[in-house]
Amino acid sequence: MATATTTTTTTTTTTTTTDEKTAGHERTDDEDRSSSRDSSSSSIKGPTLEPIRPASRISRKSHASQNRLSLHRERSNNGYGVDDLVDRSSEEDGVAGGGGGDIEAVSSQVDAPDALTDPYEVTWDGGDNDPMCPRSMPQWRKWLVIFITSVGSFCVTNGSAVYTASYADMMSEFNSSRIVVTLGLSFYVLGIALGPFWSPLAEFYGRRPIYLASFLFFMIFLIPSALAKNIQTMIVSRFFQGLAGSAFLSVSGGTVSDMFTHDKMLMPMAIFSLSPFVGPSTGPLIGGVMVMFVQWRWMHYYLLILSGALFLSIALLVPETYHPVLLKRKAARIRKETGDERYYAPIERSTKSIPKTVGLSLLRPFQILMFEPMALILNIYTAMLLGLLYLFFGAFPLIFTTNHDFNLWQVGLTFTGLLVAMIIACCVTPLWNNFRHTLKERRRRRTGVLKDEPEDQLPQVIVGAPLITGGLFWFGFTSTPEIHWIVPLIGSGVFGLG
């Protein structure tokens, strides 16, 4: 009796011990899988910040009313903040559904196979070395694409400023006041401001179709400007020119990130970012020469010729670079070659409609302005700088024509101070890059973690802000007939450098 009891107790104890060991092994396996997943996730290249992952279906349903009013933290497939593509088992594997988040992370997931739970999801083979990946293109072709897209941005912003040289001729021909004629510039810039609607369309169709469609409409609306018989036609057509051309300012930046990795993007992005400022700086000069030697309508003919050449260049020389669309093409090719319809690209699992995506992309800037004070401050700062830049278009003719007897094309030359200063600012970009690397290395020695921080971008602003204020005071207090004309010109250059 006692022996039986002892045996039963021993058996029970053994079973319990075995169960505990089994549970311990299961916990260990779970921990190993979790640590493996964490390590594989950390091996994914991309932004140093934690990726923003879509919320689960349950949280979406329970917080639907809050999401309508607040800024729900979801990422689009190109990282621009629109809703993610799909809702699948991302809650289980920790990967954003549909390959959401940064493109660089999506293209690098092939180096971390544990992060992928579906073997039929098509990714880049060998990461950036995949022949279909834009980052595997030859360097000369990458820079050719950068050049064409940069000239496109130059053309759009140049079209805003070249118009200012025709004020006097249009006032006499259309019998309009200067304020009414100036609306042609204001409505053009307003059209550019509405450009974010192009970005979500690029998520569905890719960047190349957006470039072609935008420049086609840009050329179409240049025709009524060149043939306008009244100021109303000019103002309306100028608005649609800005709206169509804004694609190069809202989408082209993504082309740079499509072709270059994070550590090699600085110089291409600096050159691309320079082009929208070169356009306004050279616009008055080009317009002044045309008004002086031909006719004011030739400004629009010039833009029509330039945009036509760019349209052909894009059609012949600029390939599609948007990663999700290229993965879609790759998936279609694999399905055709294997006959297996289970292969798919992340973008093919999209459940978002175009109207909803466009609506969210237009709503998102206002949400950011309302709920992100730092973004609001920086946006106000940038808006003031851009407004001051366009105020120069009215101030330069007034000052240099009245005080220094400059003619129209000479007034256009005065904008070269801004142009030279901005080129200098672009050339010193590598110095700021080295400074940011120094900050990052200093942080690594202190914390043991090598990563960027958003604050690393602020030293440029800290140095540039006093230059802006000083340049404006310099320009304002030296714009008198007694002072040589080059002195206020240098002041405008100090502002441009800032």
PDB file of N, CA, C and O in Angstrom, residues 76-77 84-86 88 95-103 106 109 121 324 346:
ATOM      1  N   SER A  76       2.429  54.165 -45.538  1.00  0.00           N
ATOM      2  CA  SER A  76       2.138  53.686 -46.879  1.00  0.00           C
ATOM      3  C   SER A  76       3.332  52.898 -47.383  1.00  0.00           C
ATOM      4  O   SER A  76       4.368  52.811 -46.742  1.00  0.00           O
ATOM      5  N   ASN A  77       3.187  52.356 -48.589  1.00  0.00           N
ATOM      6  CA  ASN A  77       4.257  51.524 -49.122  1.00  0.00           C
ATOM      7  C   ASN A  77       5.475  52.325 -49.522  1.00  0.00           C
ATOM      8  O   ASN A  77       6.544  51.780 -49.701  1.00  0.00           O
ATOM      9  N   ASP A  84      -1.462  51.801 -44.925  1.00  0.00           N
ATOM     10  CA  ASP A  84      -0.681  50.700 -45.468  1.00  0.00           C
ATOM     11  C   ASP A  84      -1.495  49.898 -46.471  1.00  0.00           C
ATOM     12  O   ASP A  84      -2.701  50.027 -46.565  1.00  0.00           O
ATOM     13  N   LEU A  85      -0.808  49.037 -47.199  1.00  0.00           N
ATOM     14  CA  LEU A  85      -1.445  48.357 -48.312  1.00  0.00           C
ATOM     15  C   LEU A  85      -2.450  47.302 -47.864  1.00  0.00           C
ATOM     16  O   LEU A  85      -3.570  47.249 -48.320  1.00  0.00           O
ATOM     17  N   VAL A  86      -2.042  46.419 -46.983  1.00  0.00           N
ATOM     18  CA  VAL A  86      -2.926  45.315 -46.631  1.00  0.00           C
ATOM     19  C   VAL A  86      -2.900  45.091 -45.135  1.00  0.00           C
ATOM     20  O   VAL A  86      -2.038  45.557 -44.426  1.00  0.00           O
ATOM     21  N   ARG A  88      -2.652  41.763 -43.177  1.00  0.00           N
ATOM     22  CA  ARG A  88      -2.566  40.310 -43.130  1.00  0.00           C
ATOM     23  C   ARG A  88      -1.930  39.920 -41.812  1.00  0.00           C
ATOM     24  O   ARG A  88      -2.175  40.568 -40.809  1.00  0.00           O
ATOM     25  N   VAL A  95       6.020  42.084 -38.970  1.00  0.00           N
ATOM     26  CA  VAL A  95       6.415  42.806 -40.169  1.00  0.00           C
ATOM     27  C   VAL A  95       5.220  43.574 -40.669  1.00  0.00           C
ATOM     28  O   VAL A  95       4.115  43.053 -40.681  1.00  0.00           O
ATOM     29  N   ALA A  96       5.421  44.826 -41.103  1.00  0.00           N
ATOM     30  CA  ALA A  96       4.310  45.627 -41.580  1.00  0.00           C
ATOM     31  C   ALA A  96       3.660  44.958 -42.753  1.00  0.00           C
ATOM     32  O   ALA A  96       4.316  44.492 -43.663  1.00  0.00           O
ATOM     33  N   GLY A  97       2.342  44.890 -42.735  1.00  0.00           N
ATOM     34  CA  GLY A  97       1.611  44.201 -43.785  1.00  0.00           C
ATOM     35  C   GLY A  97       1.852  44.782 -45.140  1.00  0.00           C
ATOM     36  O   GLY A  97       1.912  45.971 -45.320  1.00  0.00           O
ATOM     37  N   GLY A  98       1.962  43.907 -46.131  1.00  0.00           N
ATOM     38  CA  GLY A  98       2.113  44.355 -47.502  1.00  0.00           C
ATOM     39  C   GLY A  98       3.436  44.986 -47.794  1.00  0.00           C
ATOM     40  O   GLY A  98       3.592  45.702 -48.764  1.00  0.00           O
ATOM     41  N   GLY A  99       4.428  44.771 -46.960  1.00  0.00           N
ATOM     42  CA  GLY A  99       5.719  45.391 -47.213  1.00  0.00           C
ATOM     43  C   GLY A  99       5.709  46.855 -46.930  1.00  0.00           C
ATOM     44  O   GLY A  99       6.449  47.606 -47.523  1.00  0.00           O
ATOM     45  N   GLY A 100       4.849  47.321 -46.024  1.00  0.00           N
ATOM     46  CA  GLY A 100       4.750  48.737 -45.725  1.00  0.00           C
ATOM     47  C   GLY A 100       6.009  49.247 -45.081  1.00  0.00           C
ATOM     48  O   GLY A 100       6.906  48.523 -44.700  1.00  0.00           O
ATOM     49  N   GLY A 101       6.064  50.556 -44.879  1.00  0.00           N
ATOM     50  CA  GLY A 101       7.229  51.173 -44.293  1.00  0.00           C
ATOM     51  C   GLY A 101       8.193  51.617 -45.353  1.00  0.00           C
ATOM     52  O   GLY A 101       7.849  51.912 -46.470  1.00  0.00           O
ATOM     53  N   ASP A 102       9.463  51.665 -44.981  1.00  0.00           N
ATOM     54  CA  ASP A 102      10.444  52.218 -45.882  1.00  0.00           C
ATOM     55  C   ASP A 102      10.792  51.246 -46.994  1.00  0.00           C
ATOM     56  O   ASP A 102      10.892  50.044 -46.789  1.00  0.00           O
ATOM     57  N   ILE A 103      10.992  51.760 -48.188  1.00  0.00           N
ATOM     58  CA  ILE A 103      11.310  50.918 -49.346  1.00  0.00           C
ATOM     59  C   ILE A 103      12.625  50.193 -49.137  1.00  0.00           C
ATOM     60  O   ILE A 103      12.783  49.041 -49.519  1.00  0.00           O
ATOM     61  N   VAL A 106      12.036  47.116 -47.253  1.00  0.00           N
ATOM     62  CA  VAL A 106      11.359  46.102 -48.071  1.00  0.00           C
ATOM     63  C   VAL A 106      12.355  45.418 -48.985  1.00  0.00           C
ATOM     64  O   VAL A 106      12.367  44.195 -49.121  1.00  0.00           O
ATOM     65  N   GLN A 109      14.675  42.854 -47.135  1.00  0.00           N
ATOM     66  CA  GLN A 109      14.142  41.766 -46.357  1.00  0.00           C
ATOM     67  C   GLN A 109      14.641  40.407 -46.843  1.00  0.00           C
ATOM     68  O   GLN A 109      14.591  39.437 -46.099  1.00  0.00           O
ATOM     69  N   GLU A 121       5.644  35.538 -51.323  1.00  0.00           N
ATOM     70  CA  GLU A 121       5.739  37.001 -51.451  1.00  0.00           C
ATOM     71  C   GLU A 121       7.032  37.345 -52.173  1.00  0.00           C
ATOM     72  O   GLU A 121       8.127  36.969 -51.746  1.00  0.00           O
ATOM     73  N   PRO A 324       7.704  48.986 -55.226  1.00  0.00           N
ATOM     74  CA  PRO A 324       6.520  48.109 -55.198  1.00  0.00           C
ATOM     75  C   PRO A 324       5.963  47.802 -56.587  1.00  0.00           C
ATOM     76  O   PRO A 324       5.514  46.685 -56.844  1.00  0.00           O
ATOM     77  N   PRO A 346       3.694  42.648 -52.801  1.00  0.00           N
ATOM     78  CA  PRO A 346       2.926  43.273 -51.719  1.00  0.00           C
ATOM     79  C   PRO A 346       1.860  44.239 -52.211  1.00  0.00           C
ATOM     80  O   PRO A 346       0.764  44.299 -51.651  1.00  0.00           O
TER      81      PRO A 346
END
